């Protein structure tokens, strides 16, 4: 049976220094492997055990990195194991095949966004007008598809994210708070749609998935089996679903557990 494994990356399989600090024990800390360097600085890690598991998984299944990162941000990552044939970037806006954007897929995504939701320009203008520079550190547009803010969480007013979500909902956009980032993403821009396309192309009969944020919920719901770690937006809200396992592990050790679950399920299939 062909098995497709679609996994979120940041705070699911790989962890920044800040994310490591949340749960990494000083005593008996696991050995780490750096998988992302930018401007001569190491940025993201997984454990050496997770690296071995990921290598085995790449030999056992069709492994598809599935991320909200832009293509440029994704291409900084050097994951262990066989290079993935497929990767999903920009929350489903770009489907990469051997590292190259599938132009037909991207054109279809752009057409759906134009038909079904408010424009990026309208949402960006609202954010610029309502977000206070006192707590906004960066304002970014990703791949001309969605927008996000990097904020100082301690200064973020109570209720602001909820108010933004209520404004965005009737305009066909979703709002998600992940760490220090506030994302505004069009509803038709989903990881699950791109994963279904990869499943169609590969003939996969079983889809496994993992993720930690609200933007991963549609991916988990679309999979035959899913896992979420004990940290992140989904854990904080108690989100779950019948085919989704809520793991107790938090932080980088959750990445190990997720890869073990993937590998066991793929081998069983």
mmCIF file of C-alpha atoms in Angstrom:
data_model
loop_
_atom_site.group_PDB
_atom_site.id
_atom_site.type_symbol
_atom_site.label_atom_id
_atom_site.label_comp_id
_atom_site.label_asym_id
_atom_site.label_seq_id
_atom_site.Cartn_x
_atom_site.Cartn_y
_atom_site.Cartn_z
ATOM 1 C CA UNK A 1 0.000 0.000 0.000
ATOM 2 C CA UNK A 2 1.361 3.418 -0.970
ATOM 3 C CA UNK A 3 1.563 5.670 2.105
ATOM 4 C CA UNK A 4 1.732 9.463 1.989
ATOM 5 C CA UNK A 5 3.081 11.268 5.074
ATOM 6 C CA UNK A 6 2.301 14.999 5.132
ATOM 7 C CA UNK A 7 3.821 16.823 8.087
ATOM 8 C CA UNK A 8 4.055 20.378 9.226
ATOM 9 C CA UNK A 9 7.646 21.379 10.010
ATOM 10 C CA UNK A 10 8.059 24.220 12.523
ATOM 11 C CA UNK A 11 7.211 23.179 16.080
ATOM 12 C CA UNK A 12 6.086 19.798 14.777
ATOM 13 C CA UNK A 13 9.228 18.154 13.408
ATOM 14 C CA UNK A 14 11.820 20.938 13.658
ATOM 15 C CA UNK A 15 12.352 23.486 16.433
ATOM 16 C CA UNK A 16 13.983 26.899 16.680
ATOM 17 C CA UNK A 17 16.168 27.829 19.640
ATOM 18 C CA UNK A 18 13.211 29.655 21.182
ATOM 19 C CA UNK A 19 10.956 26.622 20.747
ATOM 20 C CA UNK A 20 13.623 24.342 22.226
ATOM 21 C CA UNK A 21 13.834 26.533 25.308
ATOM 22 C CA UNK A 22 10.168 25.872 26.101
ATOM 23 C CA UNK A 23 10.624 22.213 26.947
ATOM 24 C CA UNK A 24 14.280 21.204 26.627
ATOM 25 C CA UNK A 25 15.661 19.770 29.883
ATOM 26 C CA UNK A 26 19.170 20.813 30.859
ATOM 27 C CA UNK A 27 19.886 17.417 32.358
ATOM 28 C CA UNK A 28 20.043 14.501 29.902
ATOM 29 C CA UNK A 29 19.107 16.756 26.989
ATOM 30 C CA UNK A 30 18.945 14.849 23.688
ATOM 31 C CA UNK A 31 21.654 15.402 21.093
ATOM 32 C CA UNK A 32 20.531 17.801 18.375
ATOM 33 C CA UNK A 33 21.117 18.101 14.640
ATOM 34 C CA UNK A 34 20.935 21.542 13.015
ATOM 35 C CA UNK A 35 18.803 21.457 9.850
ATOM 36 C CA UNK A 36 18.555 25.175 9.038
ATOM 37 C CA UNK A 37 21.185 27.906 8.807
ATOM 38 C CA UNK A 38 20.467 31.484 7.713
ATOM 39 C CA UNK A 39 22.979 34.309 7.460
ATOM 40 C CA UNK A 40 25.583 32.078 9.125
ATOM 41 C CA UNK A 41 23.310 31.456 12.151
ATOM 42 C CA UNK A 42 21.863 28.057 13.080
ATOM 43 C CA UNK A 43 18.082 28.382 13.258
ATOM 44 C CA UNK A 44 16.282 25.035 13.473
ATOM 45 C CA UNK A 45 16.967 21.627 14.941
ATOM 46 C CA UNK A 46 15.674 18.134 15.473
ATOM 47 C CA UNK A 47 17.112 15.398 17.637
ATOM 48 C CA UNK A 48 19.599 12.927 16.214
ATOM 49 C CA UNK A 49 17.072 10.190 16.941
ATOM 50 C CA UNK A 50 14.426 12.081 14.965
ATOM 51 C CA UNK A 51 16.900 12.431 12.091
ATOM 52 C CA UNK A 52 17.343 8.651 11.926
ATOM 53 C CA UNK A 53 13.590 8.101 12.073
ATOM 54 C CA UNK A 54 13.005 10.636 9.297
ATOM 55 C CA UNK A 55 15.574 8.906 7.104
ATOM 56 C CA UNK A 56 13.795 5.580 7.622
ATOM 57 C CA UNK A 57 10.440 7.228 6.924
ATOM 58 C CA UNK A 58 11.679 8.627 3.624
ATOM 59 C CA UNK A 59 12.630 5.091 2.568
ATOM 60 C CA UNK A 60 9.244 3.701 3.614
ATOM 61 C CA UNK A 61 6.703 6.277 2.405
ATOM 62 C CA UNK A 62 6.119 9.349 0.260
ATOM 63 C CA UNK A 63 7.201 12.016 2.743
ATOM 64 C CA UNK A 64 5.839 15.494 1.947
ATOM 65 C CA UNK A 65 6.985 18.509 4.008
ATOM 66 C CA UNK A 66 3.832 20.612 4.387
ATOM 67 C CA UNK A 67 4.500 24.122 5.640
ATOM 68 C CA UNK A 68 3.232 27.682 5.847
ATOM 69 C CA UNK A 69 6.774 28.844 5.084
ATOM 70 C CA UNK A 70 7.480 30.590 1.799
ATOM 71 C CA UNK A 71 9.491 28.693 -0.798
ATOM 72 C CA UNK A 72 12.602 30.677 0.054
ATOM 73 C CA UNK A 73 12.224 29.931 3.766
ATOM 74 C CA UNK A 74 11.576 26.246 3.106
ATOM 75 C CA UNK A 75 14.613 25.890 0.865
ATOM 76 C CA UNK A 76 16.877 26.907 3.753
ATOM 77 C CA UNK A 77 16.001 23.628 5.477
ATOM 78 C CA UNK A 78 18.206 20.593 4.916
ATOM 79 C CA UNK A 79 16.259 17.604 6.212
ATOM 80 C CA UNK A 80 17.949 14.218 6.644
ATOM 81 C CA UNK A 81 16.900 11.351 4.428
ATOM 82 C CA UNK A 82 16.020 11.150 0.734
ATOM 83 C CA UNK A 83 15.173 14.545 -0.843
ATOM 84 C CA UNK A 84 11.351 14.768 -0.971
ATOM 85 C CA UNK A 85 9.916 14.642 -4.484
ATOM 86 C CA UNK A 86 6.990 16.801 -3.353
ATOM 87 C CA UNK A 87 6.811 19.680 -0.896
ATOM 88 C CA UNK A 88 3.952 22.031 -0.040
ATOM 89 C CA UNK A 89 4.774 25.656 0.773
ATOM 90 C CA UNK A 90 2.842 28.843 1.573
ATOM 91 C CA UNK A 91 0.041 26.844 3.232
ATOM 92 C CA UNK A 92 -0.778 25.081 -0.029
ATOM 93 C CA UNK A 93 -0.191 28.012 -2.357
ATOM 94 C CA UNK A 94 2.829 26.347 -3.941
ATOM 95 C CA UNK A 95 3.298 22.680 -4.771
ATOM 96 C CA UNK A 96 6.962 21.927 -5.415
ATOM 97 C CA UNK A 97 7.951 18.982 -7.603
ATOM 98 C CA UNK A 98 11.664 18.209 -7.318
ATOM 99 C CA UNK A 99 12.097 21.698 -5.894
ATOM 100 C CA UNK A 100 10.291 23.507 -8.721
ATOM 101 C CA UNK A 101 6.875 25.190 -8.452
ATOM 102 C CA UNK A 102 4.050 23.490 -10.308
ATOM 103 C CA UNK A 103 2.779 26.511 -12.255
ATOM 104 C CA UNK A 104 -0.590 24.966 -13.090
ATOM 105 C CA UNK A 105 -1.323 24.233 -9.433
ATOM 106 C CA UNK A 106 -0.372 27.758 -8.375
ATOM 107 C CA UNK A 107 -2.535 29.320 -11.097
ATOM 108 C CA UNK A 108 -5.508 27.300 -9.884
ATOM 109 C CA UNK A 109 -4.936 28.481 -6.308
ATOM 110 C CA UNK A 110 -4.807 32.117 -7.413
ATOM 111 C CA UNK A 111 -8.056 31.717 -9.348
ATOM 112 C CA UNK A 112 -9.849 30.268 -6.294
ATOM 113 C CA UNK A 113 -8.640 33.101 -4.079
ATOM 114 C CA UNK A 114 -9.818 35.734 -6.560
ATOM 115 C CA UNK A 115 -13.266 34.139 -6.740
ATOM 116 C CA UNK A 116 -13.913 33.260 -3.107
ATOM 117 C CA UNK A 117 -12.504 35.846 -0.707
ATOM 118 C CA UNK A 118 -11.517 39.462 -0.133
ATOM 119 C CA UNK A 119 -8.292 40.663 -1.689
ATOM 120 C CA UNK A 120 -4.917 40.559 -0.020
ATOM 121 C CA UNK A 121 -4.708 44.330 -0.444
ATOM 122 C CA UNK A 122 -7.890 44.868 1.617
ATOM 123 C CA UNK A 123 -6.694 42.642 4.449
ATOM 124 C CA UNK A 124 -3.217 44.122 4.476
ATOM 125 C CA UNK A 125 -4.604 47.666 4.601
ATOM 126 C CA UNK A 126 -6.796 46.722 7.570
ATOM 127 C CA UNK A 127 -3.836 45.281 9.430
ATOM 128 C CA UNK A 128 -1.669 48.313 8.773
ATOM 129 C CA UNK A 129 -4.461 50.588 10.002
ATOM 130 C CA UNK A 130 -5.398 48.689 13.157
ATOM 131 C CA UNK A 131 -2.158 47.113 14.418
ATOM 132 C CA UNK A 132 -0.210 49.315 16.839
ATOM 133 C CA UNK A 133 3.492 49.840 16.004
ATOM 134 C CA UNK A 134 4.123 49.676 19.758
ATOM 135 C CA UNK A 135 3.744 45.887 19.646
ATOM 136 C CA UNK A 136 4.253 45.042 15.953
ATOM 137 C CA UNK A 137 7.854 44.140 15.146
ATOM 138 C CA UNK A 138 7.457 43.073 11.515
ATOM 139 C CA UNK A 139 4.774 43.119 8.837
ATOM 140 C CA UNK A 140 5.182 40.555 6.052
ATOM 141 C CA UNK A 141 3.374 39.517 2.889
ATOM 142 C CA UNK A 142 4.121 35.896 1.978
ATOM 143 C CA UNK A 143 4.264 34.937 -1.701
ATOM 144 C CA UNK A 144 1.520 37.501 -2.474
ATOM 145 C CA UNK A 145 -0.909 35.010 -0.913
ATOM 146 C CA UNK A 146 -1.299 35.882 2.776
ATOM 147 C CA UNK A 147 0.007 38.249 5.419
ATOM 148 C CA UNK A 148 1.436 37.913 8.905
ATOM 149 C CA UNK A 149 2.649 40.094 11.754
ATOM 150 C CA UNK A 150 5.527 39.407 14.116
ATOM 151 C CA UNK A 151 4.468 40.857 17.460
ATOM 152 C CA UNK A 152 5.614 41.340 21.024
ATOM 153 C CA UNK A 153 3.243 38.946 22.782
ATOM 154 C CA UNK A 154 3.542 40.641 26.172
ATOM 155 C CA UNK A 155 2.277 43.908 24.667
ATOM 156 C CA UNK A 156 -0.452 42.442 22.464
ATOM 157 C CA UNK A 157 -3.829 43.771 23.721
ATOM 158 C CA UNK A 158 -6.317 41.218 25.017
ATOM 159 C CA UNK A 159 -9.016 40.594 22.448
ATOM 160 C CA UNK A 160 -7.212 42.114 19.456
ATOM 161 C CA UNK A 161 -6.705 38.792 17.683
ATOM 162 C CA UNK A 162 -10.335 37.838 18.314
ATOM 163 C CA UNK A 163 -11.522 41.161 16.874
ATOM 164 C CA UNK A 164 -9.339 40.620 13.806
ATOM 165 C CA UNK A 165 -10.749 37.117 13.349
ATOM 166 C CA UNK A 166 -14.321 38.419 13.554
ATOM 167 C CA UNK A 167 -13.523 41.064 10.921
ATOM 168 C CA UNK A 168 -11.829 38.520 8.642
ATOM 169 C CA UNK A 169 -14.428 35.732 8.882
ATOM 170 C CA UNK A 170 -17.117 37.221 6.561
ATOM 171 C CA UNK A 171 -14.388 38.212 4.106
ATOM 172 C CA UNK A 172 -13.283 34.614 3.686
ATOM 173 C CA UNK A 173 -10.077 34.784 5.734
ATOM 174 C CA UNK A 174 -8.894 32.993 8.873
ATOM 175 C CA UNK A 175 -6.719 34.352 11.674
ATOM 176 C CA UNK A 176 -4.219 32.318 13.672
ATOM 177 C CA UNK A 177 -1.827 33.200 16.501
ATOM 178 C CA UNK A 178 1.313 31.051 16.548
ATOM 179 C CA UNK A 179 4.063 32.008 18.926
ATOM 180 C CA UNK A 180 4.959 35.598 18.045
ATOM 181 C CA UNK A 181 3.207 35.516 14.668
ATOM 182 C CA UNK A 182 -0.349 36.487 13.769
ATOM 183 C CA UNK A 183 -1.378 34.997 10.420
ATOM 184 C CA UNK A 184 -4.222 36.163 8.198
ATOM 185 C CA UNK A 185 -4.794 33.498 5.533
ATOM 186 C CA UNK A 186 -7.542 33.089 2.889
ATOM 187 C CA UNK A 187 -9.852 30.185 3.675
ATOM 188 C CA UNK A 188 -9.378 28.507 0.252
ATOM 189 C CA UNK A 189 -5.600 28.455 0.830
ATOM 190 C CA UNK A 190 -5.208 25.104 2.586
ATOM 191 C CA UNK A 191 -2.581 22.447 3.079
ATOM 192 C CA UNK A 192 -5.206 19.715 2.700
ATOM 193 C CA UNK A 193 -6.052 20.637 -0.906
ATOM 194 C CA UNK A 194 -2.415 20.350 -1.941
ATOM 195 C CA UNK A 195 -2.000 17.067 -0.043
ATOM 196 C CA UNK A 196 -5.016 15.596 -1.833
ATOM 197 C CA UNK A 197 -3.380 16.531 -5.136
ATOM 198 C CA UNK A 198 -0.152 14.771 -4.160
ATOM 199 C CA UNK A 199 -2.150 11.715 -3.093
ATOM 200 C CA UNK A 200 -3.848 11.693 -6.495
ATOM 201 C CA UNK A 201 -0.532 11.912 -8.334
ATOM 202 C CA UNK A 202 1.195 9.239 -6.271
ATOM 203 C CA UNK A 203 -1.744 6.866 -5.920
ATOM 204 C CA UNK A 204 -1.384 6.900 -2.141
ATOM 205 C CA UNK A 205 -4.032 4.816 -0.411
ATOM 206 C CA UNK A 206 -3.220 5.945 3.124
ATOM 207 C CA UNK A 207 -2.476 9.518 4.241
ATOM 208 C CA UNK A 208 -0.841 10.299 7.584
ATOM 209 C CA UNK A 209 -0.426 13.846 8.901
ATOM 210 C CA UNK A 210 0.831 15.896 11.856
ATOM 211 C CA UNK A 211 0.697 19.535 12.886
ATOM 212 C CA UNK A 212 0.429 21.836 15.873
ATOM 213 C CA UNK A 213 -1.382 24.982 14.730
ATOM 214 C CA UNK A 214 -4.833 26.088 13.642
ATOM 215 C CA UNK A 215 -3.533 26.191 10.063
ATOM 216 C CA UNK A 216 -2.891 22.439 10.360
ATOM 217 C CA UNK A 217 -6.429 21.523 11.417
ATOM 218 C CA UNK A 218 -7.711 21.028 7.860
ATOM 219 C CA UNK A 219 -4.665 18.866 7.091
ATOM 220 C CA UNK A 220 -5.312 16.627 10.102
ATOM 221 C CA UNK A 221 -9.001 16.325 9.282
ATOM 222 C CA UNK A 222 -8.238 15.331 5.679
ATOM 223 C CA UNK A 223 -5.801 12.560 6.679
ATOM 224 C CA UNK A 224 -6.713 8.964 7.444
ATOM 225 C CA UNK A 225 -4.713 9.276 10.676
ATOM 226 C CA UNK A 226 -3.249 12.343 12.347
ATOM 227 C CA UNK A 227 -1.179 13.377 15.355
ATOM 228 C CA UNK A 228 -0.722 16.658 17.180
ATOM 229 C CA UNK A 229 1.880 17.430 19.873
ATOM 230 C CA UNK A 230 1.112 18.499 23.425
ATOM 231 C CA UNK A 231 2.047 22.106 22.644
ATOM 232 C CA UNK A 232 0.849 24.667 20.125
ATOM 233 C CA UNK A 233 -2.392 26.347 19.202
ATOM 234 C CA UNK A 234 -4.363 23.109 18.775
ATOM 235 C CA UNK A 235 -3.251 21.780 22.154
ATOM 236 C CA UNK A 236 -3.913 25.113 23.862
ATOM 237 C CA UNK A 237 -7.517 25.074 22.641
ATOM 238 C CA UNK A 238 -8.022 21.365 23.303
ATOM 239 C CA UNK A 239 -8.730 20.699 19.628
ATOM 240 C CA UNK A 240 -9.060 17.096 18.535
ATOM 241 C CA UNK A 241 -10.919 14.894 16.059
ATOM 242 C CA UNK A 242 -11.853 11.190 15.864
ATOM 243 C CA UNK A 243 -8.866 10.175 13.710
ATOM 244 C CA UNK A 244 -6.397 12.515 15.428
ATOM 245 C CA UNK A 245 -4.238 11.430 18.370
ATOM 246 C CA UNK A 246 -3.377 14.159 20.888
ATOM 247 C CA UNK A 247 0.102 13.301 22.121
ATOM 248 C CA UNK A 248 1.313 14.218 25.631
ATOM 249 C CA UNK A 249 4.879 15.003 24.517
ATOM 250 C CA UNK A 250 5.867 18.634 24.156
ATOM 251 C CA UNK A 251 8.722 20.297 22.302
ATOM 252 C CA UNK A 252 11.464 18.524 20.393
ATOM 253 C CA UNK A 253 10.633 15.141 21.938
ATOM 254 C CA UNK A 254 7.159 15.415 20.412
ATOM 255 C CA UNK A 255 8.883 15.487 17.025
ATOM 256 C CA UNK A 256 10.511 12.148 17.826
ATOM 257 C CA UNK A 257 7.201 10.633 18.933
ATOM 258 C CA UNK A 258 5.404 11.836 15.794
ATOM 259 C CA UNK A 259 8.059 10.297 13.535
ATOM 260 C CA UNK A 260 7.827 6.997 15.421
ATOM 261 C CA UNK A 261 4.052 6.995 14.951
ATOM 262 C CA UNK A 262 4.436 7.761 11.243
ATOM 263 C CA UNK A 263 6.976 4.989 10.785
ATOM 264 C CA UNK A 264 4.965 2.390 12.694
ATOM 265 C CA UNK A 265 1.807 3.210 10.720
ATOM 266 C CA UNK A 266 3.626 3.195 7.370
ATOM 267 C CA UNK A 267 5.283 -0.146 8.085
ATOM 268 C CA UNK A 268 2.018 -1.663 9.248
ATOM 269 C CA UNK A 269 0.347 -0.591 6.010
#
